[in-house]
Tab-separated table of C-alpha atoms (C1' of nucleotides) in Angstrom:
chain	number	residue	atom	x	y	z
U	1	MET	CA	-116.931	-0.727	-28.924
U	2	ILE	CA	-116.423	-4.174	-29.241
U	3	LYS	CA	-112.863	-5.230	-28.156
U	4	ALA	CA	-110.831	-7.999	-28.412
U	5	ILE	CA	-110.788	-10.580	-26.139
U	6	ARG	CA	-108.044	-10.425	-23.163
U	7	GLY	CA	-104.989	-11.905	-23.758
U	8	PHE	CA	-105.724	-12.342	-27.482
U	9	ASN	CA	-103.611	-9.047	-29.029
U	10	ASP	CA	-103.482	-7.465	-32.739
U	11	ILE	CA	-100.221	-7.639	-34.310
U	12	LEU	CA	-100.104	-4.302	-35.886
U	13	PRO	CA	-98.108	-3.331	-39.119
U	14	ASP	CA	-95.218	-1.211	-36.852
U	15	GLU	CA	-94.997	-4.887	-35.177
U	16	ILE	CA	-95.057	-7.115	-37.603
U	17	LYS	CA	-91.652	-5.769	-39.056
U	18	PHE	CA	-90.067	-7.451	-35.754
U	19	TRP	CA	-91.597	-10.772	-36.806
U	20	GLU	CA	-90.997	-10.955	-39.982
U	21	TYR	CA	-87.212	-10.314	-39.151
U	22	ILE	CA	-87.236	-13.179	-36.311
U	23	ILE	CA	-89.462	-15.564	-38.474
U	24	ASP	CA	-86.932	-14.944	-41.968
U	25	THR	CA	-83.638	-14.946	-39.939
U	26	SER	CA	-85.552	-18.761	-37.694
U	27	LYS	CA	-86.062	-20.339	-41.051
U	28	LYS	CA	-82.656	-19.383	-42.660
U	29	VAL	CA	-80.937	-20.902	-39.535
U	30	PHE	CA	-83.701	-24.265	-40.156
U	31	LYS	CA	-82.975	-24.619	-43.101
U	32	SER	CA	-79.243	-25.057	-42.373
U	33	PHE	CA	-79.091	-27.209	-39.855
U	34	GLY	CA	-81.698	-29.470	-42.086
U	35	TYR	CA	-84.894	-28.841	-40.813
U	36	LYS	CA	-88.123	-28.850	-42.682
U	37	GLU	CA	-91.554	-26.787	-41.989
U	38	ILE	CA	-94.682	-28.214	-41.036
U	39	ILE	CA	-97.957	-26.881	-40.734
U	40	ILE	CA	-100.684	-29.022	-38.530
U	41	PRO	CA	-104.098	-27.527	-37.281
U	42	ILE	CA	-104.137	-25.634	-33.711
U	43	LEU	CA	-107.464	-27.426	-33.123
U	44	GLU	CA	-107.058	-31.581	-31.547
U	45	LYS	CA	-109.136	-33.991	-30.219
U	46	THR	CA	-108.592	-33.104	-26.047
U	47	ASP	CA	-107.481	-36.241	-25.573
U	48	LEU	CA	-104.116	-35.868	-27.310
U	49	PHE	CA	-102.944	-32.838	-24.664
U	50	LEU	CA	-104.633	-35.054	-21.611
U	51	ARG	CA	-102.293	-37.725	-22.834
U	52	THR	CA	-99.115	-35.996	-23.878
U	53	ILE	CA	-98.407	-32.919	-21.238
U	54	GLY	CA	-99.696	-34.981	-18.218
U	55	GLU	CA	-103.120	-34.882	-16.207
U	56	ALA	CA	-101.712	-33.369	-13.172
U	57	THR	CA	-100.173	-30.349	-14.653
U	58	ASP	CA	-101.248	-26.882	-14.668
U	59	ILE	CA	-101.517	-26.540	-18.748
U	60	VAL	CA	-104.056	-29.505	-18.917
U	61	GLU	CA	-106.009	-28.305	-15.176
U	62	LYS	CA	-106.070	-24.818	-15.720
U	63	GLU	CA	-105.361	-23.556	-18.334
U	64	MET	CA	-106.515	-25.346	-21.776
U	65	TYR	CA	-108.899	-23.977	-24.501
U	66	THR	CA	-111.625	-26.749	-24.421
U	67	PHE	CA	-114.803	-26.676	-26.688
U	68	SER	CA	-117.793	-28.911	-27.668
U	69	ASP	CA	-117.854	-29.470	-31.415
U	70	LYS	CA	-121.481	-29.350	-32.817
U	71	LYS	CA	-121.594	-33.089	-32.687
U	72	GLY	CA	-120.292	-32.998	-28.811
U	73	ASN	CA	-116.616	-33.836	-29.275
U	74	SER	CA	-114.275	-32.011	-26.964
U	75	ILE	CA	-111.554	-30.217	-28.663
U	76	THR	CA	-108.807	-27.919	-27.693
U	77	LEU	CA	-106.757	-25.236	-29.032
U	78	ARG	CA	-103.285	-26.501	-28.840
U	79	PRO	CA	-101.453	-25.148	-25.697
U	80	GLU	CA	-98.270	-26.403	-27.634
U	81	ALA	CA	-97.037	-27.574	-30.285
U	82	THR	CA	-95.072	-30.886	-29.472
U	83	ALA	CA	-98.677	-33.254	-29.436
U	84	GLY	CA	-99.739	-31.826	-32.420
U	85	ILE	CA	-96.605	-32.909	-34.463
U	86	ILE	CA	-96.141	-36.343	-33.010
U	87	ARG	CA	-99.867	-37.129	-33.782
U	88	ALA	CA	-99.172	-35.844	-37.454
U	89	TYR	CA	-95.480	-37.818	-37.340
U	90	LEU	CA	-97.092	-40.863	-36.664
U	91	GLU	CA	-100.683	-40.431	-38.282
U	92	HIS	CA	-98.224	-40.228	-41.676
U	93	ASN	CA	-95.500	-42.476	-40.925
U	94	LEU	CA	-93.268	-40.368	-41.581
U	95	TYR	CA	-90.699	-41.930	-39.333
U	96	THR	CA	-90.837	-44.530	-42.580
U	97	LYS	CA	-89.485	-42.189	-44.635
U	98	GLU	CA	-86.276	-41.276	-42.433
U	99	THR	CA	-84.522	-42.352	-39.822
U	100	ILE	CA	-84.176	-39.021	-38.094
U	101	THR	CA	-86.714	-36.777	-38.291
U	102	LYS	CA	-86.343	-32.713	-38.197
U	103	LEU	CA	-89.325	-30.223	-38.119
U	104	TYR	CA	-90.026	-26.828	-37.288
U	105	LEU	CA	-93.323	-25.230	-36.565
U	106	ILE	CA	-94.241	-21.561	-36.089
U	107	GLY	CA	-97.478	-20.571	-34.849
U	108	PRO	CA	-99.985	-19.783	-32.292
U	109	MET	CA	-100.369	-21.539	-29.343
U	110	PHE	CA	-103.584	-20.823	-26.071
U	111	ARG	CA	-103.387	-20.514	-22.692
U	112	TYR	CA	-105.621	-19.602	-20.315
U	113	GLU	CA	-103.553	-17.724	-18.136
U	114	ARG	CA	-103.553	-14.174	-16.725
U	115	PRO	CA	-102.047	-12.175	-19.116
U	116	GLN	CA	-98.761	-10.111	-18.059
U	117	LYS	CA	-95.853	-8.763	-19.452
U	118	GLY	CA	-94.606	-11.602	-21.928
U	119	ARG	CA	-97.223	-13.759	-22.121
U	120	TYR	CA	-100.670	-13.948	-23.763
U	121	ARG	CA	-103.531	-16.181	-24.502
U	122	GLN	CA	-102.825	-16.666	-27.980
U	123	PHE	CA	-99.104	-16.402	-28.234
U	124	TYR	CA	-96.402	-17.478	-31.156
U	125	GLN	CA	-94.073	-20.028	-30.578
U	126	ILE	CA	-91.253	-20.788	-33.041
U	127	ASP	CA	-90.777	-25.031	-32.310
U	128	ALA	CA	-88.923	-27.382	-33.924
U	129	GLU	CA	-88.263	-31.518	-33.002
U	130	VAL	CA	-85.767	-33.901	-33.399
U	131	LEU	CA	-87.305	-37.268	-33.807
U	132	GLY	CA	-85.451	-40.406	-34.238
U	133	GLU	CA	-82.343	-39.901	-32.683
U	134	GLU	CA	-81.796	-40.511	-28.761
U	135	ARG	CA	-77.394	-39.994	-28.898
U	136	PRO	CA	-76.656	-36.945	-26.750
U	137	LEU	CA	-74.831	-34.928	-29.843
U	138	VAL	CA	-78.071	-34.000	-30.993
U	139	ASP	CA	-79.006	-32.889	-28.151
U	140	ALA	CA	-75.972	-30.553	-28.018
U	141	GLU	CA	-76.839	-30.042	-31.894
U	142	ILE	CA	-80.197	-28.291	-30.940
U	143	LEU	CA	-78.306	-26.150	-27.961
U	144	VAL	CA	-75.999	-25.201	-30.364
U	145	MET	CA	-78.885	-24.188	-33.112
U	146	VAL	CA	-80.551	-22.292	-30.467
U	147	ARG	CA	-77.710	-20.050	-29.747
U	148	GLN	CA	-77.587	-19.836	-33.467
U	149	LEU	CA	-81.072	-18.848	-33.943
U	150	LEU	CA	-80.524	-16.241	-30.763
U	151	ASN	CA	-76.967	-15.049	-32.127
U	152	ASN	CA	-78.570	-13.841	-35.739
U	153	ILE	CA	-81.060	-12.653	-34.667
U	154	GLY	CA	-79.409	-10.451	-32.302
U	155	ILE	CA	-80.495	-11.686	-28.341
U	156	ASP	CA	-77.519	-11.726	-26.326
U	157	ASP	CA	-77.568	-11.205	-22.756
U	158	VAL	CA	-79.107	-14.754	-22.190
U	159	GLN	CA	-78.280	-17.516	-20.223
U	160	ILE	CA	-78.268	-21.688	-21.471
U	161	GLU	CA	-79.091	-23.851	-18.097
U	162	ILE	CA	-78.923	-27.416	-18.819
U	163	ASN	CA	-80.179	-29.962	-16.746
U	164	SER	CA	-81.325	-33.963	-16.844
U	165	LEU	CA	-84.508	-35.667	-15.101
U	166	GLY	CA	-83.264	-38.498	-16.003
U	167	CYS	CA	-85.134	-41.660	-17.275
U	168	LYS	CA	-88.586	-43.458	-15.371
U	169	LYS	CA	-86.479	-45.708	-13.950
U	170	CYS	CA	-83.715	-43.439	-11.969
U	171	ARG	CA	-86.144	-40.620	-12.024
U	172	GLY	CA	-88.753	-42.402	-9.826
U	173	LEU	CA	-86.236	-43.175	-7.282
U	174	TYR	CA	-84.998	-39.679	-7.356
U	175	ILE	CA	-88.755	-38.584	-6.566
U	176	LYS	CA	-89.050	-40.837	-3.752
U	177	LYS	CA	-85.620	-39.667	-2.019
U	178	LEU	CA	-86.875	-36.441	-2.567
U	179	ILE	CA	-90.731	-36.892	-0.968
U	180	SER	CA	-88.849	-38.641	2.294
U	181	PHE	CA	-86.491	-35.832	2.738
U	182	LEU	CA	-88.931	-33.019	2.296
U	183	GLU	CA	-91.625	-34.780	4.187
U	184	GLY	CA	-88.731	-34.413	7.098
U	185	ARG	CA	-88.434	-30.517	6.518
U	186	LYS	CA	-92.469	-30.113	5.929
U	187	ASP	CA	-93.357	-27.771	8.578
U	188	GLU	CA	-90.266	-25.473	6.743
U	189	LEU	CA	-92.086	-25.451	3.445
U	190	CYS	CA	-94.545	-22.967	2.344
U	191	SER	CA	-98.426	-23.873	1.951
U	192	ASP	CA	-97.834	-23.867	-1.532
U	193	CYS	CA	-95.365	-26.487	-1.278
U	194	ARG	CA	-96.752	-28.628	1.278
U	195	ARG	CA	-100.175	-29.280	-1.806
U	196	ARG	CA	-96.637	-29.618	-4.509
U	197	LEU	CA	-95.687	-32.600	-2.086
U	198	ASN	CA	-98.090	-34.510	-3.040
U	199	ILE	CA	-98.963	-33.793	-6.707
U	200	ASN	CA	-95.703	-32.352	-8.137
U	201	PRO	CA	-92.413	-32.690	-5.820
U	202	LEU	CA	-90.125	-31.631	-8.361
U	203	ARG	CA	-91.952	-28.440	-8.302
U	204	ILE	CA	-90.484	-27.286	-4.810
U	205	LEU	CA	-87.135	-27.206	-6.505
U	206	ASP	CA	-87.997	-23.844	-8.402
U	207	CYS	CA	-90.218	-22.600	-5.726
U	208	LYS	CA	-89.187	-19.001	-4.600
U	209	VAL	CA	-90.072	-18.328	-0.766
U	210	GLU	CA	-87.551	-18.215	1.148
U	211	GLY	CA	-88.107	-20.989	3.714
U	212	CYS	CA	-88.330	-23.657	0.843
U	213	ARG	CA	-84.859	-22.540	-0.575
U	214	LYS	CA	-83.296	-22.839	2.389
U	215	VAL	CA	-84.759	-26.479	2.683
U	216	ILE	CA	-84.159	-27.267	-1.195
U	217	GLN	CA	-80.416	-26.187	-0.973
U	218	GLU	CA	-79.764	-29.286	1.431
U	219	ALA	CA	-81.908	-31.717	-0.350
U	220	PRO	CA	-80.814	-34.607	-2.681
U	221	ILE	CA	-80.458	-33.261	-6.682
U	222	ILE	CA	-81.462	-35.720	-9.514
U	223	LEU	CA	-77.629	-35.296	-11.104
U	224	ASP	CA	-76.702	-37.642	-8.243
U	225	TYR	CA	-79.233	-40.320	-8.473
U	226	LEU	CA	-78.936	-40.803	-12.855
U	227	CYS	CA	-78.372	-44.348	-13.492
U	228	ASN	CA	-75.595	-45.076	-16.030
U	229	GLU	CA	-77.033	-45.038	-19.261
U	230	CYS	CA	-78.478	-41.283	-17.996
U	231	SER	CA	-75.787	-40.317	-16.307
U	232	ASN	CA	-73.597	-40.880	-19.526
U	233	HIS	CA	-75.451	-39.247	-21.634
U	234	PHE	CA	-75.465	-36.056	-19.733
U	235	SER	CA	-71.758	-36.369	-19.188
U	236	ASP	CA	-71.539	-36.615	-22.670
U	237	LEU	CA	-73.670	-33.967	-23.898
U	238	LYS	CA	-71.604	-31.600	-21.749
U	239	THR	CA	-68.358	-32.650	-23.400
U	240	TYR	CA	-70.143	-32.044	-27.092
U	241	LEU	CA	-70.639	-28.514	-25.602
U	242	GLY	CA	-67.359	-28.082	-24.450
U	243	GLN	CA	-66.045	-29.487	-27.509
U	244	LEU	CA	-68.658	-26.900	-29.620
U	245	GLU	CA	-67.786	-24.113	-26.768
U	246	LEU	CA	-71.392	-23.478	-26.285
U	247	PRO	CA	-71.327	-21.999	-23.017
U	248	PHE	CA	-73.623	-23.201	-20.584
U	249	ILE	CA	-74.640	-23.787	-16.885
U	250	VAL	CA	-76.099	-26.293	-14.900
U	251	ASN	CA	-78.905	-26.011	-13.226
U	252	PRO	CA	-80.175	-29.550	-10.956
U	253	LEU	CA	-83.345	-27.298	-10.051
U	254	MET	CA	-84.274	-26.427	-12.912
U	255	VAL	CA	-88.293	-28.304	-13.950
U	256	ARG	CA	-90.040	-28.316	-16.603
U	257	GLY	CA	-93.879	-28.108	-16.977
U	258	LEU	CA	-94.960	-30.824	-18.460
U	259	ASP	CA	-94.608	-34.081	-17.520
U	260	TYR	CA	-93.344	-36.187	-20.560
U	261	TYR	CA	-89.701	-34.513	-20.092
U	262	THR	CA	-86.676	-37.231	-20.028
U	263	ARG	CA	-83.137	-36.523	-19.522
U	264	THR	CA	-82.125	-33.814	-21.303
U	265	THR	CA	-83.991	-30.450	-20.857
U	266	PHE	CA	-83.009	-26.775	-20.680
U	267	GLU	CA	-83.667	-23.152	-20.974
U	268	VAL	CA	-82.684	-19.930	-22.538
U	269	THR	CA	-83.115	-17.316	-19.296
U	270	THR	CA	-82.732	-13.466	-19.631
U	271	LYS	CA	-83.278	-10.733	-16.645
U	272	LYS	CA	-84.543	-8.242	-19.127
U	273	LEU	CA	-88.448	-9.470	-19.186
U	274	GLY	CA	-89.043	-9.424	-15.780
U	275	SER	CA	-90.761	-11.916	-14.492
U	276	GLN	CA	-91.037	-14.342	-17.471
U	277	ASN	CA	-88.081	-15.272	-17.859
U	278	ALA	CA	-87.603	-18.180	-20.282
U	279	VAL	CA	-86.991	-17.467	-23.776
U	280	VAL	CA	-86.715	-20.975	-25.184
U	281	ALA	CA	-87.208	-24.086	-23.397
U	282	GLY	CA	-87.219	-27.547	-24.340
U	283	GLY	CA	-86.231	-31.055	-23.545
U	284	ARG	CA	-85.848	-34.719	-24.785
U	285	TYR	CA	-88.863	-36.761	-24.794
U	286	ASP	CA	-87.701	-40.162	-25.437
U	287	ASN	CA	-91.030	-42.180	-24.187
U	288	LEU	CA	-93.783	-40.238	-25.376
U	289	ILE	CA	-94.344	-41.670	-28.903
U	290	LYS	CA	-94.098	-45.005	-27.383
U	291	GLU	CA	-96.510	-43.876	-24.975
U	292	LEU	CA	-99.081	-42.111	-27.915
U	293	GLY	CA	-99.019	-45.860	-29.136
U	294	GLY	CA	-96.291	-45.184	-31.962
U	295	PRO	CA	-93.311	-47.281	-32.150
U	296	ASP	CA	-90.469	-46.252	-29.320
U	297	ILE	CA	-88.276	-43.599	-31.047
U	298	PRO	CA	-86.503	-41.166	-28.821
U	299	ALA	CA	-86.843	-37.230	-29.451
U	300	ILE	CA	-86.480	-33.789	-28.479
U	301	GLY	CA	-87.160	-30.882	-29.270
U	302	PHE	CA	-87.922	-26.925	-27.757
U	303	ALA	CA	-89.833	-23.744	-28.381
U	304	MET	CA	-89.361	-20.606	-28.489
U	305	GLY	CA	-91.500	-17.391	-27.980
U	306	ILE	CA	-91.523	-14.542	-30.393
U	307	GLU	CA	-93.324	-12.185	-28.320
U	308	ARG	CA	-90.600	-12.657	-26.026
U	309	LEU	CA	-87.942	-12.417	-28.527
U	310	VAL	CA	-90.004	-8.601	-29.974
U	311	LEU	CA	-89.573	-7.553	-26.546
U	312	LEU	CA	-85.955	-8.424	-26.042
U	313	LEU	CA	-85.139	-6.626	-29.410
U	314	LYS	CA	-87.600	-3.902	-28.717
U	315	GLU	CA	-85.874	-3.093	-25.308
U	316	LYS	CA	-82.014	-3.258	-27.178
U	317	GLY	CA	-83.306	-0.442	-29.553
U	318	PHE	CA	-83.281	-2.605	-32.425
U	319	LYS	CA	-84.401	-1.326	-35.628
U	320	PRO	CA	-85.375	-3.358	-38.207
U	321	TYR	CA	-84.807	-2.953	-41.537
U	322	ILE	CA	-86.908	-1.064	-43.898
U	323	THR	CA	-87.381	-1.876	-47.495
U	324	PRO	CA	-86.533	1.724	-49.762
U	325	LEU	CA	-89.217	3.422	-50.998
U	326	ILE	CA	-90.247	5.644	-54.115
U	327	PHE	CA	-92.550	8.178	-54.043
U	328	VAL	CA	-94.254	9.248	-57.319
U	329	ALA	CA	-95.860	12.760	-57.104
U	330	SER	CA	-97.541	14.510	-60.060
U	331	LEU	CA	-99.123	17.722	-60.756
U	332	GLY	CA	-102.230	17.473	-63.223
U	333	GLU	CA	-104.550	15.708	-65.130
U	334	ASP	CA	-101.809	14.965	-67.502
U	335	ALA	CA	-99.054	14.385	-65.322
U	336	LYS	CA	-101.193	12.125	-63.300
U	337	LYS	CA	-101.623	9.465	-66.681
U	338	GLU	CA	-97.503	9.577	-66.743
U	339	ALA	CA	-97.225	8.905	-63.173
U	340	ILE	CA	-99.630	6.032	-63.353
U	341	ASN	CA	-97.269	4.097	-66.277
U	342	LEU	CA	-94.383	4.990	-64.216
U	343	VAL	CA	-95.655	3.733	-61.192
U	344	LYS	CA	-96.739	0.435	-62.994
U	345	ASN	CA	-93.269	-0.040	-64.278
U	346	LEU	CA	-91.382	0.593	-61.436
U	347	ARG	CA	-93.208	-2.279	-59.459
U	348	GLU	CA	-92.512	-4.413	-62.418
U	349	ALA	CA	-89.191	-4.138	-61.984
U	350	SER	CA	-90.058	-4.954	-58.438
U	351	PHE	CA	-89.389	-1.372	-56.532
U	352	SER	CA	-91.857	-0.731	-53.976
U	353	VAL	CA	-93.608	2.329	-54.782
U	354	GLU	CA	-96.370	4.578	-53.727
U	355	MET	CA	-98.194	7.179	-55.689
U	356	ASP	CA	-100.300	10.291	-55.068
U	357	TYR	CA	-103.912	9.266	-55.930
U	358	SER	CA	-105.517	12.728	-55.303
U	359	LEU	CA	-104.605	15.956	-57.166
U	360	LYS	CA	-103.651	17.576	-53.984
U	361	SER	CA	-100.379	20.116	-53.711
U	362	LEU	CA	-97.203	18.947	-54.295
U	363	LYS	CA	-96.854	20.210	-50.279
U	364	ALA	CA	-99.250	18.076	-49.746
U	365	GLN	CA	-97.779	15.097	-51.530
U	366	LEU	CA	-94.192	15.663	-50.509
U	367	LYS	CA	-95.318	15.742	-46.999
U	368	ARG	CA	-97.394	12.164	-47.094
U	369	ALA	CA	-94.076	11.553	-48.959
U	370	ASP	CA	-91.808	12.067	-45.747
U	371	LYS	CA	-94.421	10.722	-43.701
U	372	LEU	CA	-94.052	6.951	-45.517
U	373	ASN	CA	-90.137	7.402	-45.006
U	374	ALA	CA	-89.603	7.296	-48.917
U	375	LYS	CA	-86.245	7.764	-50.068
U	376	TYR	CA	-86.638	9.104	-53.377
U	377	VAL	CA	-89.586	10.949	-54.986
U	378	LEU	CA	-90.445	10.979	-58.381
U	379	ILE	CA	-91.752	14.543	-59.297
U	380	ILE	CA	-93.724	14.717	-62.813
U	381	GLY	CA	-95.250	18.174	-63.889
U	382	GLU	CA	-96.303	20.357	-66.613
U	383	ASP	CA	-92.757	20.786	-67.827
U	384	GLU	CA	-91.569	18.156	-67.028
U	385	LEU	CA	-94.134	16.127	-69.209
U	386	ALA	CA	-93.160	18.649	-71.598
U	387	ASN	CA	-89.673	17.798	-71.929
U	388	GLU	CA	-90.114	14.304	-71.295
U	389	GLU	CA	-88.243	14.835	-68.121
U	390	ILE	CA	-88.671	13.562	-64.414
U	391	ILE	CA	-87.421	15.510	-61.335
U	392	ILE	CA	-85.810	12.629	-59.181
U	393	ARG	CA	-85.640	14.317	-55.286
U	394	ASP	CA	-83.280	12.837	-52.592
U	395	MET	CA	-85.389	12.706	-49.674
U	396	GLU	CA	-83.107	12.641	-46.910
U	397	LYS	CA	-79.960	14.499	-48.716
U	398	ALA	CA	-82.810	17.047	-49.772
U	399	ASN	CA	-81.095	17.657	-53.202
U	400	GLN	CA	-82.862	16.859	-56.591
U	401	GLU	CA	-81.922	16.286	-60.341
U	402	LYS	CA	-84.196	16.392	-64.229
U	403	ILE	CA	-83.068	13.061	-66.024
U	404	LYS	CA	-85.088	11.701	-68.850
U	405	LYS	CA	-87.708	9.670	-68.702
U	406	ASP	CA	-86.455	7.154	-70.419
U	407	TYR	CA	-83.420	6.941	-68.391
U	408	ILE	CA	-85.224	6.356	-64.787
U	409	LEU	CA	-85.461	2.928	-64.247
U	410	ASN	CA	-81.715	2.426	-65.229
U	411	TYR	CA	-81.068	5.598	-62.899
U	412	LEU	CA	-82.733	3.861	-60.021
U	413	LYS	CA	-81.452	0.218	-60.580
U	414	GLU	CA	-77.920	1.725	-60.051
U	415	LYS	CA	-79.216	3.319	-57.126
U	416	ASN	CA	-79.694	-0.467	-55.723
U	417	LEU	CA	-82.229	-0.219	-53.360
F	1	G	C1'	-107.424	-18.424	-9.615
F	2	U	C1'	-105.541	-14.076	-5.940
F	3	G	C1'	-103.505	-9.344	-4.889
F	4	A	C1'	-101.652	-4.563	-6.114
F	5	G	C1'	-101.706	-0.132	-9.476
F	6	U	C1'	-103.745	2.612	-13.282
F	7	G	C1'	-108.642	4.260	-16.626
F	8	U	C1'	-109.325	11.826	-18.908
F	9	A	C1'	-108.511	14.442	-26.760
F	10	G	C1'	-105.627	9.195	-31.338
F	11	C	C1'	-100.841	8.976	-28.326
F	12	U	C1'	-98.252	10.706	-23.895
F	13	C	C1'	-100.372	13.117	-19.666
F	14	A	C1'	-102.206	18.058	-16.468
F	15	G	C1'	-106.712	19.099	-13.669
F	16	A	C1'	-104.729	20.362	-4.022
F	17	U	C1'	-108.952	20.634	0.149
F	18	G	C1'	-115.553	19.294	-5.196
F	19	G	C1'	-117.734	25.301	-7.674
F	20	U	C1'	-118.746	28.204	-14.140
F	21	U	C1'	-118.590	26.911	-20.972
F	22	A	C1'	-112.068	20.529	-18.914
F	23	G	C1'	-106.419	21.732	-20.427
F	24	A	C1'	-101.208	21.090	-22.204
F	25	G	C1'	-97.285	18.672	-25.178
F	26	C	C1'	-97.065	15.519	-29.732
F	27	A	C1'	-100.057	13.782	-33.625
F	28	C	C1'	-103.885	15.123	-37.365
F	29	U	C1'	-106.543	18.827	-41.057
F	30	G	C1'	-106.366	23.904	-43.225
F	31	G	C1'	-103.104	28.292	-44.019
F	32	G	C1'	-98.307	31.580	-44.098
F	33	U	C1'	-95.042	29.462	-49.805
F	34	U	C1'	-100.468	29.922	-56.710
F	35	G	C1'	-94.439	23.359	-58.172
F	36	U	C1'	-90.752	21.619	-53.140
F	37	G	C1'	-91.309	17.373	-47.204
F	38	G	C1'	-88.529	18.235	-41.909
F	39	C	C1'	-87.888	23.831	-38.932
F	40	C	C1'	-90.926	27.773	-37.592
F	41	C	C1'	-95.618	31.181	-36.956
F	42	C	C1'	-101.281	30.469	-36.973
F	43	A	C1'	-105.777	29.153	-37.254
F	44	G	C1'	-109.159	24.327	-36.942
F	45	A	C1'	-111.210	19.852	-35.596
F	46	G	C1'	-110.963	16.413	-32.013
F	47	G	C1'	-113.904	14.765	-25.065
F	48	C	C1'	-121.502	11.639	-22.757
F	49	C	C1'	-113.048	12.665	-18.212
F	50	G	C1'	-114.055	3.237	-18.973
F	51	A	C1'	-119.581	2.029	-17.735
F	52	G	C1'	-123.625	1.880	-14.091
F	53	G	C1'	-125.662	3.788	-9.398
F	54	G	C1'	-125.042	6.734	-4.979
F	55	U	C1'	-123.960	11.160	-1.482
F	56	U	C1'	-124.413	16.889	-3.126
F	57	C	C1'	-127.373	23.058	-4.605
F	58	A	C1'	-123.104	21.198	-7.210
F	59	A	C1'	-118.887	15.429	-8.965
F	60	G	C1'	-113.524	14.111	-13.691
F	61	U	C1'	-112.887	14.838	-8.035
F	62	C	C1'	-116.211	11.918	-2.470
F	63	C	C1'	-118.645	6.433	-1.589
F	64	C	C1'	-120.345	1.732	-3.756
F	65	U	C1'	-120.641	-1.406	-7.782
F	66	U	C1'	-118.706	-3.551	-12.355
F	67	C	C1'	-115.641	-3.638	-16.700
F	68	A	C1'	-110.745	-3.207	-18.825
F	69	C	C1'	-105.783	-2.179	-18.844
F	70	U	C1'	-100.546	-3.296	-16.388
F	71	C	C1'	-97.584	-5.395	-13.180
F	72	A	C1'	-96.900	-9.651	-9.996
F	73	C	C1'	-97.910	-14.320	-7.686
F	74	C	C1'	-99.311	-19.267	-9.669
F	75	C	C1'	-97.538	-21.309	-13.991
F	76	C	C1'	-94.983	-20.647	-18.034
F	77	A	C1'	-92.839	-19.570	-24.296
RNA sequence: GUGAGUGUAGCUCAGAUGGUUAGAGCACUGGGUUGUGGCCCCAGAGGCCGAGGGUUCAAGUCCCUUCACUCACCCCA
């Protein structure tokens, strides 16, 4: 038997109920915040990701699905959404159409990592970006939207953490301070962190090893080194969040995996997903568009992991809404002919209708209706055919009545399914 | 890439120290009810015991290899 490849999952119909619900709910929220949907390719030139995500990041170093096409060009399955969105934004000069562009994208991302709970090689993200505004009010609005997305989906029990990584200037200064501090305590760090010291010192801040944590507690923190502009930006954000009554905690140790972030970064975490605790993550990237050869346009965005939302909903015992189903049972050839037209009429009236295709016993038909979780079963037999009647059986209440077949449509409409 | 755990029916799992034809519950099909689902009863179907090799008179069980899944590390949504 050929099986799906590792980390690539089939989303079966039972599961789709959750997905539809999450996506539909999200789209409504996006609409109310003025976002528009964008769909872009899942394959891009490899260079795009090298230039945006950062050559020294784990994503680029070991997690990308990179191939050569038949012409020998290097192409990559997108490991995240932002790079492609910006590419499209620049390619189509969207910034000339409006000063602020709000976009969202829903689709699969690909990273070659070892799968585990809440982490897969093909995974789906709901991604949103605001391009063209640097004021912290936008950062606050985004966080409010994230909160509303999660609330409307029905996920509570999460924590919103924020931090500021400063701009090029102040972060550079901070990193120097951090490195010199850590160099002095080098022998207390784990081997991973000693390696990180040269590659990505910020990463050391969220190391989980006991010894490192001790050192980190005494380490200088980025928030003390922000320049005036960045510092004001961050405190304005906090003021807005206070005014909007959005609970958050400042986590100066929070670091993000992509190089392009500046100033505001944030993460929504839960304790209910095991090790993969981030449900939403994002941040500001004010330099990225310019670095890609575009105009100097600030931006901020985030991504939510759909699989993780599904896990949380399941963990809560959430039951997605199911459209009530009407099942049409019939007995005998003549009744079946009548049933076929009845089904057609009901469907034209937008009811969800299933019928029996065989000429099985009524018992077998009811059994199938039961399995399909039908709310009503319409039964047409020889007697009903002769009297122009239909039996309508309520499967939950386990009672039934006969009504004239001409009234059936109105009767069901009144039920308001 | 590293580590640990687990692979027996569609699903969840039993099968001490190797010993005849490998079991249960749920699900499935049919019947008990010739036109009435769920509950109950009866019957049936369904397994190269993840794959390959080895030890042995004998392997689901022991050994080796390999593959897959799960969780964790790394990292991340």
